[in-house]
mmCIF file with all atom_site columns, C-alpha atoms and ligand atoms in Angstrom:
data_model
loop_
_atom_site.group_PDB
_atom_site.id
_atom_site.type_symbol
_atom_site.label_atom_id
_atom_site.label_alt_id
_atom_site.label_comp_id
_atom_site.label_asym_id
_atom_site.label_entity_id
_atom_site.label_seq_id
_atom_site.pdbx_PDB_ins_code
_atom_site.Cartn_x
_atom_site.Cartn_y
_atom_site.Cartn_z
_atom_site.occupancy
_atom_site.B_iso_or_equiv
_atom_site.pdbx_formal_charge
_atom_site.auth_seq_id
_atom_site.auth_comp_id
_atom_site.auth_asym_id
_atom_site.auth_atom_id
_atom_site.pdbx_PDB_model_num
ATOM   1   C CA  . MET A 1 1   ? 174.522 90.099  59.231 1.00 0.00 ? 477  MET A CA  1
ATOM   2   C CA  . SER A 1 2   ? 171.365 91.690  60.687 1.00 0.00 ? 478  SER A CA  1
ATOM   3   C CA  . GLU A 1 3   ? 169.915 94.846  59.162 1.00 0.00 ? 479  GLU A CA  1
ATOM   4   C CA  . SER A 1 4   ? 170.957 96.878  62.168 1.00 0.00 ? 480  SER A CA  1
ATOM   5   C CA  . LEU A 1 5   ? 174.558 95.661  61.935 1.00 0.00 ? 481  LEU A CA  1
ATOM   6   C CA  . VAL A 1 6   ? 174.609 96.409  58.187 1.00 0.00 ? 482  VAL A CA  1
ATOM   7   C CA  . SER A 1 7   ? 173.587 99.991  58.868 1.00 0.00 ? 483  SER A CA  1
ATOM   8   C CA  . LYS A 1 8   ? 176.250 100.306 61.583 1.00 0.00 ? 484  LYS A CA  1
ATOM   9   C CA  . SER A 1 9   ? 178.800 98.821  59.155 1.00 0.00 ? 485  SER A CA  1
ATOM   10  C CA  . LYS A 1 10  ? 177.818 101.462 56.578 1.00 0.00 ? 486  LYS A CA  1
ATOM   11  C CA  . PHE A 1 11  ? 178.302 104.091 59.242 1.00 0.00 ? 487  PHE A CA  1
ATOM   12  C CA  . LEU A 1 12  ? 181.812 102.728 59.904 1.00 0.00 ? 488  LEU A CA  1
ATOM   13  C CA  . SER A 1 13  ? 182.559 102.882 56.163 1.00 0.00 ? 489  SER A CA  1
ATOM   14  C CA  . LEU A 1 14  ? 181.395 106.487 56.087 1.00 0.00 ? 490  LEU A CA  1
ATOM   15  C CA  . VAL A 1 15  ? 183.543 107.692 58.975 1.00 0.00 ? 491  VAL A CA  1
ATOM   16  C CA  . LEU A 1 16  ? 186.599 105.472 58.368 1.00 0.00 ? 492  LEU A CA  1
ATOM   17  C CA  . ARG A 1 17  ? 186.777 105.928 54.583 1.00 0.00 ? 493  ARG A CA  1
ATOM   18  C CA  . HIS A 1 18  ? 185.123 109.193 53.671 1.00 0.00 ? 494  HIS A CA  1
ATOM   19  C CA  . LYS A 1 19  ? 183.943 111.644 56.313 1.00 0.00 ? 495  LYS A CA  1
ATOM   20  C CA  . PRO A 1 20  ? 185.454 111.250 59.796 1.00 0.00 ? 496  PRO A CA  1
ATOM   21  C CA  . GLU A 1 21  ? 184.724 114.942 60.369 1.00 0.00 ? 497  GLU A CA  1
ATOM   22  C CA  . GLU A 1 22  ? 180.996 114.172 60.225 1.00 0.00 ? 498  GLU A CA  1
ATOM   23  C CA  . ILE A 1 23  ? 181.265 113.023 63.866 1.00 0.00 ? 499  ILE A CA  1
ATOM   24  C CA  . GLY A 1 24  ? 184.430 114.957 64.794 1.00 0.00 ? 500  GLY A CA  1
ATOM   25  C CA  . LEU A 1 25  ? 186.644 111.861 64.528 1.00 0.00 ? 501  LEU A CA  1
ATOM   26  C CA  . SER A 1 26  ? 190.294 112.133 63.608 1.00 0.00 ? 502  SER A CA  1
ATOM   27  C CA  . LEU A 1 27  ? 192.181 109.495 61.659 1.00 0.00 ? 503  LEU A CA  1
ATOM   28  C CA  . ASP A 1 28  ? 195.958 109.346 61.689 1.00 0.00 ? 504  ASP A CA  1
ATOM   29  C CA  . ALA A 1 29  ? 198.028 109.417 58.488 1.00 0.00 ? 505  ALA A CA  1
ATOM   30  C CA  . GLU A 1 30  ? 197.569 105.663 58.100 1.00 0.00 ? 506  GLU A CA  1
ATOM   31  C CA  . GLY A 1 31  ? 193.809 105.813 58.512 1.00 0.00 ? 507  GLY A CA  1
ATOM   32  C CA  . TRP A 1 32  ? 193.592 104.534 62.103 1.00 0.00 ? 508  TRP A CA  1
ATOM   33  C CA  . ALA A 1 33  ? 190.976 105.805 64.548 1.00 0.00 ? 509  ALA A CA  1
ATOM   34  C CA  . GLU A 1 34  ? 190.928 105.244 68.312 1.00 0.00 ? 510  GLU A CA  1
ATOM   35  C CA  . LEU A 1 35  ? 188.167 102.701 68.858 1.00 0.00 ? 511  LEU A CA  1
ATOM   36  C CA  . ASP A 1 36  ? 186.992 104.150 72.186 1.00 0.00 ? 512  ASP A CA  1
ATOM   37  C CA  . GLN A 1 37  ? 186.822 107.647 70.689 1.00 0.00 ? 513  GLN A CA  1
ATOM   38  C CA  . LEU A 1 38  ? 184.877 106.371 67.690 1.00 0.00 ? 514  LEU A CA  1
ATOM   39  C CA  . ILE A 1 39  ? 182.365 104.607 69.959 1.00 0.00 ? 515  ILE A CA  1
ATOM   40  C CA  . GLN A 1 40  ? 181.933 107.726 72.107 1.00 0.00 ? 516  GLN A CA  1
ATOM   41  C CA  . LEU A 1 41  ? 181.522 110.112 69.164 1.00 0.00 ? 517  LEU A CA  1
ATOM   42  C CA  . ALA A 1 42  ? 179.051 107.756 67.493 1.00 0.00 ? 518  ALA A CA  1
ATOM   43  C CA  . SER A 1 43  ? 176.917 107.528 70.596 1.00 0.00 ? 519  SER A CA  1
ATOM   44  C CA  . ASP A 1 44  ? 176.966 111.338 70.865 1.00 0.00 ? 520  ASP A CA  1
ATOM   45  C CA  . LYS A 1 45  ? 175.262 111.238 67.442 1.00 0.00 ? 521  LYS A CA  1
ATOM   46  C CA  . GLY A 1 46  ? 172.720 108.662 68.613 1.00 0.00 ? 522  GLY A CA  1
ATOM   47  C CA  . ILE A 1 47  ? 174.418 105.688 66.943 1.00 0.00 ? 523  ILE A CA  1
ATOM   48  C CA  . ALA A 1 48  ? 174.612 102.915 69.499 1.00 0.00 ? 524  ALA A CA  1
ATOM   49  C CA  . LEU A 1 49  ? 177.955 101.188 69.097 1.00 0.00 ? 525  LEU A CA  1
ATOM   50  C CA  . THR A 1 50  ? 179.812 99.110  71.635 1.00 0.00 ? 526  THR A CA  1
ATOM   51  C CA  . ARG A 1 51  ? 183.215 97.454  71.410 1.00 0.00 ? 527  ARG A CA  1
ATOM   52  C CA  . GLU A 1 52  ? 181.433 94.077  71.115 1.00 0.00 ? 528  GLU A CA  1
ATOM   53  C CA  . LEU A 1 53  ? 179.266 95.295  68.221 1.00 0.00 ? 529  LEU A CA  1
ATOM   54  C CA  . VAL A 1 54  ? 182.253 96.769  66.401 1.00 0.00 ? 530  VAL A CA  1
ATOM   55  C CA  . LEU A 1 55  ? 184.227 93.541  66.823 1.00 0.00 ? 531  LEU A CA  1
ATOM   56  C CA  . GLU A 1 56  ? 181.245 91.573  65.533 1.00 0.00 ? 532  GLU A CA  1
ATOM   57  C CA  . ILE A 1 57  ? 181.047 93.803  62.445 1.00 0.00 ? 533  ILE A CA  1
ATOM   58  C CA  . VAL A 1 58  ? 184.805 93.466  61.877 1.00 0.00 ? 534  VAL A CA  1
ATOM   59  C CA  . SER A 1 59  ? 184.714 89.685  62.100 1.00 0.00 ? 535  SER A CA  1
ATOM   60  C CA  . THR A 1 60  ? 181.522 89.089  60.121 1.00 0.00 ? 536  THR A CA  1
ATOM   61  C CA  . SER A 1 61  ? 181.973 91.712  57.379 1.00 0.00 ? 537  SER A CA  1
ATOM   62  C CA  . ASP A 1 62  ? 181.626 89.778  54.110 1.00 0.00 ? 538  ASP A CA  1
ATOM   63  C CA  . LYS A 1 63  ? 184.409 91.772  52.507 1.00 0.00 ? 539  LYS A CA  1
ATOM   64  C CA  . LYS A 1 64  ? 186.599 92.163  55.616 1.00 0.00 ? 540  LYS A CA  1
ATOM   65  C CA  . ARG A 1 65  ? 186.262 95.915  55.234 1.00 0.00 ? 541  ARG A CA  1
ATOM   66  C CA  . PHE A 1 66  ? 187.804 96.827  58.606 1.00 0.00 ? 542  PHE A CA  1
ATOM   67  C CA  . VAL A 1 67  ? 190.660 95.728  60.811 1.00 0.00 ? 543  VAL A CA  1
ATOM   68  C CA  . VAL A 1 68  ? 191.326 96.247  64.523 1.00 0.00 ? 544  VAL A CA  1
ATOM   69  C CA  . ASP A 1 69  ? 195.012 96.420  65.438 1.00 0.00 ? 545  ASP A CA  1
ATOM   70  C CA  . PRO A 1 70  ? 196.503 93.736  67.700 1.00 0.00 ? 546  PRO A CA  1
ATOM   71  C CA  . THR A 1 71  ? 196.269 95.968  70.778 1.00 0.00 ? 547  THR A CA  1
ATOM   72  C CA  . GLY A 1 72  ? 192.521 96.291  70.254 1.00 0.00 ? 548  GLY A CA  1
ATOM   73  C CA  . GLU A 1 73  ? 192.809 100.053 70.538 1.00 0.00 ? 549  GLU A CA  1
ATOM   74  C CA  . ARG A 1 74  ? 192.585 101.174 66.916 1.00 0.00 ? 550  ARG A CA  1
ATOM   75  C CA  . ILE A 1 75  ? 190.446 100.426 63.870 1.00 0.00 ? 551  ILE A CA  1
ATOM   76  C CA  . ARG A 1 76  ? 190.757 101.310 60.192 1.00 0.00 ? 552  ARG A CA  1
ATOM   77  C CA  . ALA A 1 77  ? 189.207 100.461 56.835 1.00 0.00 ? 553  ALA A CA  1
ATOM   78  C CA  . ASN A 1 78  ? 191.259 98.061  54.709 1.00 0.00 ? 554  ASN A CA  1
ATOM   79  C CA  . GLN A 1 79  ? 190.544 99.979  51.478 1.00 0.00 ? 555  GLN A CA  1
ATOM   80  C CA  . GLY A 1 80  ? 187.930 102.105 49.723 1.00 0.00 ? 556  GLY A CA  1
ATOM   81  C CA  . HIS A 1 81  ? 189.026 105.486 51.090 1.00 0.00 ? 557  HIS A CA  1
ATOM   82  C CA  . SER A 1 82  ? 188.249 108.766 49.426 1.00 0.00 ? 558  SER A CA  1
ATOM   83  C CA  . ILE A 1 83  ? 190.326 110.665 51.992 1.00 0.00 ? 559  ILE A CA  1
ATOM   84  C CA  . LYS A 1 84  ? 194.062 110.424 51.569 1.00 0.00 ? 560  LYS A CA  1
ATOM   85  C CA  . VAL A 1 85  ? 195.543 107.802 53.870 1.00 0.00 ? 561  VAL A CA  1
ATOM   86  C CA  . ASP A 1 86  ? 198.723 105.763 53.647 1.00 0.00 ? 562  ASP A CA  1
ATOM   87  C CA  . LEU A 1 87  ? 197.798 102.105 53.997 1.00 0.00 ? 563  LEU A CA  1
ATOM   88  C CA  . GLY A 1 88  ? 201.461 101.134 53.790 1.00 0.00 ? 564  GLY A CA  1
ATOM   89  C CA  . LEU A 1 89  ? 200.845 98.801  50.857 1.00 0.00 ? 565  LEU A CA  1
ATOM   90  C CA  . THR A 1 90  ? 203.832 97.733  48.818 1.00 0.00 ? 566  THR A CA  1
ATOM   91  C CA  . PRO A 1 91  ? 203.588 97.218  45.060 1.00 0.00 ? 567  PRO A CA  1
ATOM   92  C CA  . GLN A 1 92  ? 202.862 93.608  44.111 1.00 0.00 ? 568  GLN A CA  1
ATOM   93  C CA  . GLN A 1 93  ? 202.947 91.547  40.971 1.00 0.00 ? 569  GLN A CA  1
ATOM   94  C CA  . PRO A 1 94  ? 199.315 91.113  39.914 1.00 0.00 ? 570  PRO A CA  1
ATOM   95  C CA  . PRO A 1 95  ? 197.750 88.033  38.345 1.00 0.00 ? 571  PRO A CA  1
ATOM   96  C CA  . GLY A 1 96  ? 197.939 88.148  34.549 1.00 0.00 ? 572  GLY A CA  1
ATOM   97  C CA  . THR A 1 97  ? 194.301 89.144  34.260 1.00 0.00 ? 573  THR A CA  1
ATOM   98  C CA  . LEU A 1 98  ? 192.134 91.228  36.564 1.00 0.00 ? 574  LEU A CA  1
ATOM   99  C CA  . PHE A 1 99  ? 188.497 92.274  36.257 1.00 0.00 ? 575  PHE A CA  1
ATOM   100 C CA  . HIS A 1 100 ? 186.613 95.511  36.817 1.00 0.00 ? 576  HIS A CA  1
ATOM   101 C CA  . GLY A 1 101 ? 182.835 95.578  37.091 1.00 0.00 ? 577  GLY A CA  1
ATOM   102 C CA  . THR A 1 102 ? 181.053 98.725  36.107 1.00 0.00 ? 578  THR A CA  1
ATOM   103 C CA  . ALA A 1 103 ? 177.694 99.844  34.702 1.00 0.00 ? 579  ALA A CA  1
ATOM   104 C CA  . THR A 1 104 ? 177.081 99.718  30.944 1.00 0.00 ? 580  THR A CA  1
ATOM   105 C CA  . ARG A 1 105 ? 176.309 103.441 30.955 1.00 0.00 ? 581  ARG A CA  1
ATOM   106 C CA  . PHE A 1 106 ? 179.926 104.216 31.960 1.00 0.00 ? 582  PHE A CA  1
ATOM   107 C CA  . ALA A 1 107 ? 181.452 102.098 29.175 1.00 0.00 ? 583  ALA A CA  1
ATOM   108 C CA  . ALA A 1 108 ? 181.783 104.835 26.533 1.00 0.00 ? 584  ALA A CA  1
ATOM   109 C CA  . SER A 1 109 ? 183.529 107.184 28.917 1.00 0.00 ? 585  SER A CA  1
ATOM   110 C CA  . ILE A 1 110 ? 185.842 104.390 30.130 1.00 0.00 ? 586  ILE A CA  1
ATOM   111 C CA  . ARG A 1 111 ? 186.765 103.500 26.512 1.00 0.00 ? 587  ARG A CA  1
ATOM   112 C CA  . GLU A 1 112 ? 187.786 107.105 26.095 1.00 0.00 ? 588  GLU A CA  1
ATOM   113 C CA  . SER A 1 113 ? 189.589 107.839 29.384 1.00 0.00 ? 589  SER A CA  1
ATOM   114 C CA  . GLY A 1 114 ? 190.319 104.427 30.877 1.00 0.00 ? 590  GLY A CA  1
ATOM   115 C CA  . LEU A 1 115 ? 189.472 103.624 34.490 1.00 0.00 ? 591  LEU A CA  1
ATOM   116 C CA  . LEU A 1 116 ? 189.872 106.601 36.817 1.00 0.00 ? 592  LEU A CA  1
ATOM   117 C CA  . PRO A 1 117 ? 189.665 106.465 40.611 1.00 0.00 ? 593  PRO A CA  1
ATOM   118 C CA  . GLY A 1 118 ? 186.971 109.146 40.766 1.00 0.00 ? 594  GLY A CA  1
ATOM   119 C CA  . ALA A 1 119 ? 186.306 110.017 44.386 1.00 0.00 ? 595  ALA A CA  1
ATOM   120 C CA  . ARG A 1 120 ? 188.383 107.132 45.717 1.00 0.00 ? 596  ARG A CA  1
ATOM   121 C CA  . GLN A 1 121 ? 192.133 106.826 46.096 1.00 0.00 ? 597  GLN A CA  1
ATOM   122 C CA  . HIS A 1 122 ? 192.411 103.868 43.724 1.00 0.00 ? 598  HIS A CA  1
ATOM   123 C CA  . VAL A 1 123 ? 190.633 101.992 40.965 1.00 0.00 ? 599  VAL A CA  1
ATOM   124 C CA  . HIS A 1 124 ? 189.345 98.710  42.411 1.00 0.00 ? 600  HIS A CA  1
ATOM   125 C CA  . LEU A 1 125 ? 190.026 95.484  40.540 1.00 0.00 ? 601  LEU A CA  1
ATOM   126 C CA  . SER A 1 126 ? 189.130 91.871  41.321 1.00 0.00 ? 602  SER A CA  1
ATOM   127 C CA  . SER A 1 127 ? 190.864 88.612  40.606 1.00 0.00 ? 603  SER A CA  1
ATOM   128 C CA  . ALA A 1 128 ? 187.431 86.930  40.287 1.00 0.00 ? 604  ALA A CA  1
ATOM   129 C CA  . GLU A 1 129 ? 185.048 87.835  37.498 1.00 0.00 ? 605  GLU A CA  1
ATOM   130 C CA  . THR A 1 130 ? 182.019 87.067  39.687 1.00 0.00 ? 606  THR A CA  1
ATOM   131 C CA  . THR A 1 131 ? 183.140 89.606  42.300 1.00 0.00 ? 607  THR A CA  1
ATOM   132 C CA  . ALA A 1 132 ? 183.598 92.225  39.579 1.00 0.00 ? 608  ALA A CA  1
ATOM   133 C CA  . ARG A 1 133 ? 180.083 91.568  38.277 1.00 0.00 ? 609  ARG A CA  1
ATOM   134 C CA  . ASP A 1 134 ? 178.631 92.140  41.762 1.00 0.00 ? 610  ASP A CA  1
ATOM   135 C CA  . VAL A 1 135 ? 180.604 95.391  42.111 1.00 0.00 ? 611  VAL A CA  1
ATOM   136 C CA  . GLY A 1 136 ? 179.320 96.571  38.703 1.00 0.00 ? 612  GLY A CA  1
ATOM   137 C CA  . ALA A 1 137 ? 175.733 95.666  39.556 1.00 0.00 ? 613  ALA A CA  1
ATOM   138 C CA  . ARG A 1 138 ? 175.820 98.212  42.415 1.00 0.00 ? 614  ARG A CA  1
ATOM   139 C CA  . HIS A 1 139 ? 175.767 100.906 39.723 1.00 0.00 ? 615  HIS A CA  1
ATOM   140 C CA  . GLY A 1 140 ? 173.172 99.456  37.301 1.00 0.00 ? 616  GLY A CA  1
ATOM   141 C CA  . SER A 1 141 ? 173.218 96.964  34.469 1.00 0.00 ? 617  SER A CA  1
ATOM   142 C CA  . PRO A 1 142 ? 176.696 95.446  34.923 1.00 0.00 ? 618  PRO A CA  1
ATOM   143 C CA  . VAL A 1 143 ? 179.503 94.907  32.453 1.00 0.00 ? 619  VAL A CA  1
ATOM   144 C CA  . VAL A 1 144 ? 182.817 93.274  33.337 1.00 0.00 ? 620  VAL A CA  1
ATOM   145 C CA  . LEU A 1 145 ? 185.966 94.695  31.769 1.00 0.00 ? 621  LEU A CA  1
ATOM   146 C CA  . ILE A 1 146 ? 189.101 92.598  31.445 1.00 0.00 ? 622  ILE A CA  1
ATOM   147 C CA  . VAL A 1 147 ? 192.321 94.256  32.541 1.00 0.00 ? 623  VAL A CA  1
ATOM   148 C CA  . ASN A 1 148 ? 195.546 93.133  30.893 1.00 0.00 ? 624  ASN A CA  1
ATOM   149 C CA  . ALA A 1 149 ? 197.420 93.353  34.181 1.00 0.00 ? 625  ALA A CA  1
ATOM   150 C CA  . VAL A 1 150 ? 200.483 91.502  32.955 1.00 0.00 ? 626  VAL A CA  1
ATOM   151 C CA  . ASP A 1 151 ? 201.235 94.081  30.248 1.00 0.00 ? 627  ASP A CA  1
ATOM   152 C CA  . MET A 1 152 ? 200.286 96.983  32.465 1.00 0.00 ? 628  MET A CA  1
ATOM   153 C CA  . HIS A 1 153 ? 202.642 95.790  35.195 1.00 0.00 ? 629  HIS A CA  1
ATOM   154 C CA  . ARG A 1 154 ? 205.424 95.115  32.680 1.00 0.00 ? 630  ARG A CA  1
ATOM   155 C CA  . ASP A 1 155 ? 205.005 98.694  31.445 1.00 0.00 ? 631  ASP A CA  1
ATOM   156 C CA  . GLY A 1 156 ? 205.711 99.998  34.940 1.00 0.00 ? 632  GLY A CA  1
ATOM   157 C CA  . HIS A 1 157 ? 202.246 100.575 36.418 1.00 0.00 ? 633  HIS A CA  1
ATOM   158 C CA  . GLU A 1 158 ? 201.982 99.723  40.103 1.00 0.00 ? 634  GLU A CA  1
ATOM   159 C CA  . PHE A 1 159 ? 199.458 97.334  41.633 1.00 0.00 ? 635  PHE A CA  1
ATOM   160 C CA  . PHE A 1 160 ? 198.666 96.936  45.319 1.00 0.00 ? 636  PHE A CA  1
ATOM   161 C CA  . LEU A 1 161 ? 196.753 94.210  47.138 1.00 0.00 ? 637  LEU A CA  1
ATOM   162 C CA  . SER A 1 162 ? 194.639 95.431  50.050 1.00 0.00 ? 638  SER A CA  1
ATOM   163 C CA  . ALA A 1 163 ? 194.495 93.436  53.275 1.00 0.00 ? 639  ALA A CA  1
ATOM   164 C CA  . ASN A 1 164 ? 191.040 92.215  52.220 1.00 0.00 ? 640  ASN A CA  1
ATOM   165 C CA  . GLY A 1 165 ? 192.067 90.988  48.781 1.00 0.00 ? 641  GLY A CA  1
ATOM   166 C CA  . VAL A 1 166 ? 191.081 93.898  46.534 1.00 0.00 ? 642  VAL A CA  1
ATOM   167 C CA  . TRP A 1 167 ? 193.592 94.766  43.795 1.00 0.00 ? 643  TRP A CA  1
ATOM   168 C CA  . LEU A 1 168 ? 194.214 98.504  43.568 1.00 0.00 ? 644  LEU A CA  1
ATOM   169 C CA  . ALA A 1 169 ? 195.750 100.626 40.812 1.00 0.00 ? 645  ALA A CA  1
ATOM   170 C CA  . ASN A 1 170 ? 196.088 104.365 40.403 1.00 0.00 ? 646  ASN A CA  1
ATOM   171 C CA  . ALA A 1 171 ? 194.305 104.243 37.020 1.00 0.00 ? 647  ALA A CA  1
ATOM   172 C CA  . VAL A 1 172 ? 193.963 101.883 34.055 1.00 0.00 ? 648  VAL A CA  1
ATOM   173 C CA  . PRO A 1 173 ? 194.703 103.415 30.637 1.00 0.00 ? 649  PRO A CA  1
ATOM   174 C CA  . PRO A 1 174 ? 192.306 102.315 27.864 1.00 0.00 ? 650  PRO A CA  1
ATOM   175 C CA  . ARG A 1 175 ? 194.921 100.261 26.024 1.00 0.00 ? 651  ARG A CA  1
ATOM   176 C CA  . TYR A 1 176 ? 194.963 97.685  28.831 1.00 0.00 ? 652  TYR A CA  1
ATOM   177 C CA  . LEU A 1 177 ? 191.184 97.209  28.848 1.00 0.00 ? 653  LEU A CA  1
ATOM   178 C CA  . ARG A 1 178 ? 189.153 94.675  26.926 1.00 0.00 ? 654  ARG A CA  1
ATOM   179 C CA  . PHE A 1 179 ? 185.412 95.155  26.617 1.00 0.00 ? 655  PHE A CA  1
ATOM   180 C CA  . PRO A 1 180 ? 183.197 92.062  26.180 1.00 0.00 ? 656  PRO A CA  1
HETATM 181 C C1  . HQG B 2 .   ? 183.394 104.163 37.170 1.00 0.00 ? 1246 HQG B C1  1
HETATM 182 C C2  . HQG B 2 .   ? 182.720 98.394  46.998 1.00 0.00 ? 1246 HQG B C2  1
HETATM 183 C C3  . HQG B 2 .   ? 183.119 106.906 33.793 1.00 0.00 ? 1246 HQG B C3  1
HETATM 184 C C4  . HQG B 2 .   ? 183.788 102.846 37.778 1.00 0.00 ? 1246 HQG B C4  1
HETATM 185 C C5  . HQG B 2 .   ? 183.105 97.441  45.894 1.00 0.00 ? 1246 HQG B C5  1
HETATM 186 C C6  . HQG B 2 .   ? 182.742 102.710 38.881 1.00 0.00 ? 1246 HQG B C6  1
HETATM 187 C C7  . HQG B 2 .   ? 184.469 97.894  45.461 1.00 0.00 ? 1246 HQG B C7  1
HETATM 188 C C8  . HQG B 2 .   ? 184.197 105.596 35.325 1.00 0.00 ? 1246 HQG B C8  1
HETATM 189 C C9  . HQG B 2 .   ? 182.485 104.149 39.287 1.00 0.00 ? 1246 HQG B C9  1
HETATM 190 C C10 . HQG B 2 .   ? 184.548 99.310  45.943 1.00 0.00 ? 1246 HQG B C10 1
HETATM 191 C C11 . HQG B 2 .   ? 185.449 105.929 34.747 1.00 0.00 ? 1246 HQG B C11 1
HETATM 192 C C12 . HQG B 2 .   ? 183.108 104.493 40.625 1.00 0.00 ? 1246 HQG B C12 1
HETATM 193 C C13 . HQG B 2 .   ? 184.717 100.260 44.782 1.00 0.00 ? 1246 HQG B C13 1
HETATM 194 C C14 . HQG B 2 .   ? 185.468 106.780 33.623 1.00 0.00 ? 1246 HQG B C14 1
HETATM 195 C C15 . HQG B 2 .   ? 185.795 104.572 36.396 1.00 0.00 ? 1246 HQG B C15 1
HETATM 196 N N1  . HQG B 2 .   ? 184.276 107.241 33.180 1.00 0.00 ? 1246 HQG B N1  1
HETATM 197 N N2  . HQG B 2 .   ? 183.039 106.094 34.843 1.00 0.00 ? 1246 HQG B N2  1
HETATM 198 N N3  . HQG B 2 .   ? 186.600 107.126 33.005 1.00 0.00 ? 1246 HQG B N3  1
HETATM 199 N N4  . HQG B 2 .   ? 186.420 105.273 35.437 1.00 0.00 ? 1246 HQG B N4  1
HETATM 200 N N5  . HQG B 2 .   ? 184.445 104.756 36.338 1.00 0.00 ? 1246 HQG B N5  1
HETATM 201 O O1  . HQG B 2 .   ? 181.933 102.963 43.898 1.00 0.00 ? 1246 HQG B O1  1
HETATM 202 O O2  . HQG B 2 .   ? 184.900 100.133 41.726 1.00 0.00 ? 1246 HQG B O2  1
HETATM 203 O O3  . HQG B 2 .   ? 181.111 97.489  49.498 1.00 0.00 ? 1246 HQG B O3  1
HETATM 204 O O4  . HQG B 2 .   ? 183.907 104.531 43.508 1.00 0.00 ? 1246 HQG B O4  1
HETATM 205 O O5  . HQG B 2 .   ? 183.716 101.801 36.826 1.00 0.00 ? 1246 HQG B O5  1
HETATM 206 O O6  . HQG B 2 .   ? 183.082 96.104  46.307 1.00 0.00 ? 1246 HQG B O6  1
HETATM 207 O O7  . HQG B 2 .   ? 182.358 100.487 41.828 1.00 0.00 ? 1246 HQG B O7  1
HETATM 208 O O8  . HQG B 2 .   ? 182.131 99.756  49.596 1.00 0.00 ? 1246 HQG B O8  1
HETATM 209 O O9  . HQG B 2 .   ? 184.026 102.238 42.638 1.00 0.00 ? 1246 HQG B O9  1
HETATM 210 O O10 . HQG B 2 .   ? 181.572 102.147 38.364 1.00 0.00 ? 1246 HQG B O10 1
HETATM 211 O O11 . HQG B 2 .   ? 185.529 97.154  45.989 1.00 0.00 ? 1246 HQG B O11 1
HETATM 212 O O12 . HQG B 2 .   ? 183.302 97.800  50.596 1.00 0.00 ? 1246 HQG B O12 1
HETATM 213 O O13 . HQG B 2 .   ? 183.096 104.971 38.280 1.00 0.00 ? 1246 HQG B O13 1
HETATM 214 O O14 . HQG B 2 .   ? 183.341 99.578  46.639 1.00 0.00 ? 1246 HQG B O14 1
HETATM 215 O O15 . HQG B 2 .   ? 183.178 97.956  48.223 1.00 0.00 ? 1246 HQG B O15 1
HETATM 216 O O16 . HQG B 2 .   ? 182.361 103.854 41.629 1.00 0.00 ? 1246 HQG B O16 1
HETATM 217 O O17 . HQG B 2 .   ? 183.620 100.118 43.896 1.00 0.00 ? 1246 HQG B O17 1
HETATM 218 P P1  . HQG B 2 .   ? 183.019 103.445 43.011 1.00 0.00 ? 1246 HQG B P1  1
HETATM 219 P P2  . HQG B 2 .   ? 183.696 100.693 42.415 1.00 0.00 ? 1246 HQG B P2  1
HETATM 220 P P3  . HQG B 2 .   ? 182.394 98.255  49.558 1.00 0.00 ? 1246 HQG B P3  1
#
């Protein structure tokens, strides 16, 4: 993806996950925005978006961050929200083991309190260790924690799978975490 598309993709993440009010956009309860309205409000702020550009971002996003509904009228982020939206996800049985990448400087606090969603709606977990390492490296020197998802699920904790393959949990108590 070109640099200009990456910056437009980051803009979409900002307004569809965190701050729609920044451009006066409204999302419905399920996180959908009207695509035409989004394009208009963005251009009012000097961000040149067209339907074609948005569709290119949606289809080439490495993590499939966004989805356009079948009518082509609405767009939303698949996960990663800090604002409260109902993605309509149903609880799923997770793989036995999941991974969470974080920075080594957070490890002591995580040992103490477990994984907390912080600003986001969920804690993000990966089925692949390599993905988790990349996520952790965004924050600094990475460390990958192993989540005992089988026990956690058996004990009644819910797991959700986002449309783009990210495992989500409300929190992960310390007893289900293994540190390398
Ligand atoms: C850490 C990207 C101290 C947590 C990625 C993480 C992901 C704690 C940071 C998605 C803690 C939050 C999400 C505790 C958790 N004490 N630190 N008790 N509990 N943390 O960015 O998981 O590119 O909100 O380990 O691919 O890094 O945006 O979450 O380091 O899927 O599409 O607090 O963002 O996707 O950081 O990343 P974040 P994350 P996109």
